[in-house]
Tab-separated table of C-alpha atoms in Angstrom:
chain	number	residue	atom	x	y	z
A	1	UNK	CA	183.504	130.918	49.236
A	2	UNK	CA	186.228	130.962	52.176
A	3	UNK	CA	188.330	129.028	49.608
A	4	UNK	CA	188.505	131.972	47.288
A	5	UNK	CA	191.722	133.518	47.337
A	6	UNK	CA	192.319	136.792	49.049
A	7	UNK	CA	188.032	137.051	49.992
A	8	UNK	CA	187.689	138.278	53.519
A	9	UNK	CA	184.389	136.549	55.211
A	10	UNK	CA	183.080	137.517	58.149
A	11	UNK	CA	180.235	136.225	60.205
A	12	UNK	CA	177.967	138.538	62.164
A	13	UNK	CA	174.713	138.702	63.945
A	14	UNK	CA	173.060	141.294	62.083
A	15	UNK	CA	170.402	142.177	64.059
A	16	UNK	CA	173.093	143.001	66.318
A	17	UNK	CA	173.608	146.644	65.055
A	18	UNK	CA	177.052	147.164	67.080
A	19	UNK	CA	178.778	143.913	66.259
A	20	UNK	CA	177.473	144.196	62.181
A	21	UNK	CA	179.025	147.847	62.168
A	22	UNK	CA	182.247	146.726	63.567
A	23	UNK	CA	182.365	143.529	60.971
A	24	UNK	CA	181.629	146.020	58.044
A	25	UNK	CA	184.556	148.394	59.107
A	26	UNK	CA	186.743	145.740	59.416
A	27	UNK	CA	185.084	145.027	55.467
A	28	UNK	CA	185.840	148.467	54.283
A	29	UNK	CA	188.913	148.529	56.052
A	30	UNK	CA	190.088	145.441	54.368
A	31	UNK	CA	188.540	146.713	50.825
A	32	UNK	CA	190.345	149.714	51.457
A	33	UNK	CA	193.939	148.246	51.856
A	34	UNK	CA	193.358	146.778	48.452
A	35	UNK	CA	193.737	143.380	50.114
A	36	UNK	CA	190.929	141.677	48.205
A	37	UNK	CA	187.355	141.949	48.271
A	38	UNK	CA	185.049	141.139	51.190
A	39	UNK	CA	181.865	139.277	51.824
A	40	UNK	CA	180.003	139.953	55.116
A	41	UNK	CA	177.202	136.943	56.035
A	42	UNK	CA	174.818	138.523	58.536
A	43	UNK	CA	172.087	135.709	59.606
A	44	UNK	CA	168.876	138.279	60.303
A	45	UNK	CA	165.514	137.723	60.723
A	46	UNK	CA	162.249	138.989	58.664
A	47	UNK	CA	159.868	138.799	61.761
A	48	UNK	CA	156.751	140.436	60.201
A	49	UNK	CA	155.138	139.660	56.938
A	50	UNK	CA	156.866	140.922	53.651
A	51	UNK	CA	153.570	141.987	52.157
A	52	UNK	CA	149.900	141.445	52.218
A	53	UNK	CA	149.452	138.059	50.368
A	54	UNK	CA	151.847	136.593	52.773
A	55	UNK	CA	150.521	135.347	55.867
A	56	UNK	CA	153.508	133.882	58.015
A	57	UNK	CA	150.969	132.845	60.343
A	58	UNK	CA	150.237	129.804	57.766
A	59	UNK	CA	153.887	128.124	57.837
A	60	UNK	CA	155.587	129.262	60.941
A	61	UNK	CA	154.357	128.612	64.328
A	62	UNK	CA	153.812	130.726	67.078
A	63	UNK	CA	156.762	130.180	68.771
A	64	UNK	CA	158.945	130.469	66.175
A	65	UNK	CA	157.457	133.875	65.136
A	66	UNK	CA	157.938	135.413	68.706
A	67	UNK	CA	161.562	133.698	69.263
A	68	UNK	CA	162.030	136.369	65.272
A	69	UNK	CA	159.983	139.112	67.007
A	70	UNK	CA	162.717	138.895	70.124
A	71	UNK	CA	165.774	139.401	66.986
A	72	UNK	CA	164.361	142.254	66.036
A	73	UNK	CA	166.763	144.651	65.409
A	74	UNK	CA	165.051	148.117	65.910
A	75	UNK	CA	163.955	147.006	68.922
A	76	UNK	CA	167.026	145.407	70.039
A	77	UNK	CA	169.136	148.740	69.224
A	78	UNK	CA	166.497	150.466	71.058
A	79	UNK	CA	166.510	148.742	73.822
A	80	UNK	CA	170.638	149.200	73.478
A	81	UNK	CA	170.271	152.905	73.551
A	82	UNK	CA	168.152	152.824	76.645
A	83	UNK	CA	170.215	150.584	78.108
A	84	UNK	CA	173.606	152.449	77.974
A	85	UNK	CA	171.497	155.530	78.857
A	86	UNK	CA	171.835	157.815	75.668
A	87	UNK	CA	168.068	157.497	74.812
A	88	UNK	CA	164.900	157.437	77.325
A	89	UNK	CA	162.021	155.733	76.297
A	90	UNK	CA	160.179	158.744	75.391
A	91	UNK	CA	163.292	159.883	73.143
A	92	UNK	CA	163.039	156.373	71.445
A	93	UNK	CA	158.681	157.061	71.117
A	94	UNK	CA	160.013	160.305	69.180
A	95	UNK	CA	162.645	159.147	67.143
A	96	UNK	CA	160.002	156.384	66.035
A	97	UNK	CA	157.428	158.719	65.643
A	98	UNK	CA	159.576	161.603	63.462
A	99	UNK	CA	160.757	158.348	61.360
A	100	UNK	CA	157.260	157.192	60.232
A	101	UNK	CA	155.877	160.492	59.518
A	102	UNK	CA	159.013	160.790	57.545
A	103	UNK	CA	158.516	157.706	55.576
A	104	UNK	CA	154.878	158.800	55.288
A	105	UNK	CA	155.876	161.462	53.889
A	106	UNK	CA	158.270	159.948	51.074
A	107	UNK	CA	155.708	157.542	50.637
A	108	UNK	CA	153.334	160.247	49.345
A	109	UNK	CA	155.478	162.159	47.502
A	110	UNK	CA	156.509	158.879	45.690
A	111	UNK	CA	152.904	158.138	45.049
A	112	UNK	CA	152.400	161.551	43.745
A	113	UNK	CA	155.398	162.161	41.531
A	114	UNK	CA	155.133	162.208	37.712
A	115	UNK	CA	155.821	158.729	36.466
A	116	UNK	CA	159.325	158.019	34.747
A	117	UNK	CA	158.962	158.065	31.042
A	118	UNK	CA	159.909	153.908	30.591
A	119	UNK	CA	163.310	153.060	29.433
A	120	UNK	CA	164.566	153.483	26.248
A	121	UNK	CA	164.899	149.735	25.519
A	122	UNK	CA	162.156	147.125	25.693
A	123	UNK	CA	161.597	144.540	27.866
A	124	UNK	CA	163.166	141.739	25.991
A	125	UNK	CA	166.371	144.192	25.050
A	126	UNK	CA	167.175	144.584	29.031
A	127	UNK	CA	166.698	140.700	29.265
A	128	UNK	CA	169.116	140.085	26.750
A	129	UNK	CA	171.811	142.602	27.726
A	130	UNK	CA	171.660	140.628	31.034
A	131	UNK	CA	171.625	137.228	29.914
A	132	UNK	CA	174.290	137.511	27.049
A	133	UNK	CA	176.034	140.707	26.836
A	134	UNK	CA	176.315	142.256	23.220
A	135	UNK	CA	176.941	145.371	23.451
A	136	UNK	CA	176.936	145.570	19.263
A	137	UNK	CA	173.483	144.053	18.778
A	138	UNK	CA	170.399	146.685	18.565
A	139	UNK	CA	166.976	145.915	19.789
A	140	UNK	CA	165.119	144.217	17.614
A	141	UNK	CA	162.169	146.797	18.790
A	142	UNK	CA	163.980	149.157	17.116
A	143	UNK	CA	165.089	150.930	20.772
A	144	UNK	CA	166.281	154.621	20.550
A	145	UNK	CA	169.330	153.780	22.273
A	146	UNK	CA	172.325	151.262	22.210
A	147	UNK	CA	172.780	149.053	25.054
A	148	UNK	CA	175.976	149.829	26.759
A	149	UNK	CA	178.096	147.303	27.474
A	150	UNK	CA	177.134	145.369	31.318
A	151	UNK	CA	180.747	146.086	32.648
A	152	UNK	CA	179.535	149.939	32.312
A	153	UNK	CA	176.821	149.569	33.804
């Protein structure tokens, strides 16, 4: 990819929160001066199960689990603010506190929303338009819509 001409890449921690925001200004920045597009590579870490059927405990050892728990971001930034002194601990309790009952919150009101009526095209209609673009063809469901072309999407 570094190859590519006029790409900007950038390496970055990214559970480091101050270090990834300064890489993606210097992205936008670059973006920005037209110079070229830019592709940030942040090496994070998923140090909690992604859902309930997966159990890291089964392929990653201990160690390894609590060396991911240490990357953490939230609570490395937390630790940050507390560190530089613009948080206490008991601001950082409160801020984590007023966040999940805020996601809570969203969560339920997703849950309890009307459901979307489902998309105009079928199934196999949206897998075709990604596979092989055509905008002229119609579904062969018989959709209500055309497709629009992938480069309008």
């Amino acid at each position: 990819m570094r190859s590519f001409p006029g790409l900007h890449v950038a390496d970055v921690d990214g559970t480091d929160p101050i270090a990834s925001y300064a890489v993606c200004q210097e992205a936008v920045n670059y973006c920005r001066e037209r110079r070229g597009p830019a592709l940030i590579h942040a090496s994070v870490t998923r140090p909690y199960s992604h859902s309930l059927s997966d159990d890291e405990k089964l392929y990653k050892v201990p160690e390894e689990r609590e060396a991911e728990a240490h990357r953490d971001p939230l609570s490395k930034f937390a630790l940050f603010l507390v560190r530089e002194g613009l948080l206490d601990q008991k601001q950082i309790e409160a801020l984590e506190a007023q966040v999940d009952h805020e996601v809570r919150q969203a969560a339920d009101q997703a849950l309890a929303a009307e459901r979307q009526r489902s998309s105009p095209f079928c199934r196999m209609c949206i897998r075709r338009m990604w596979i092989r673009p055509a905008p002229h063809l119609m579904c062969s469901r018989n959709c209500t819509a055309r497709p629009r072309p992938w480069w309008k999407w």
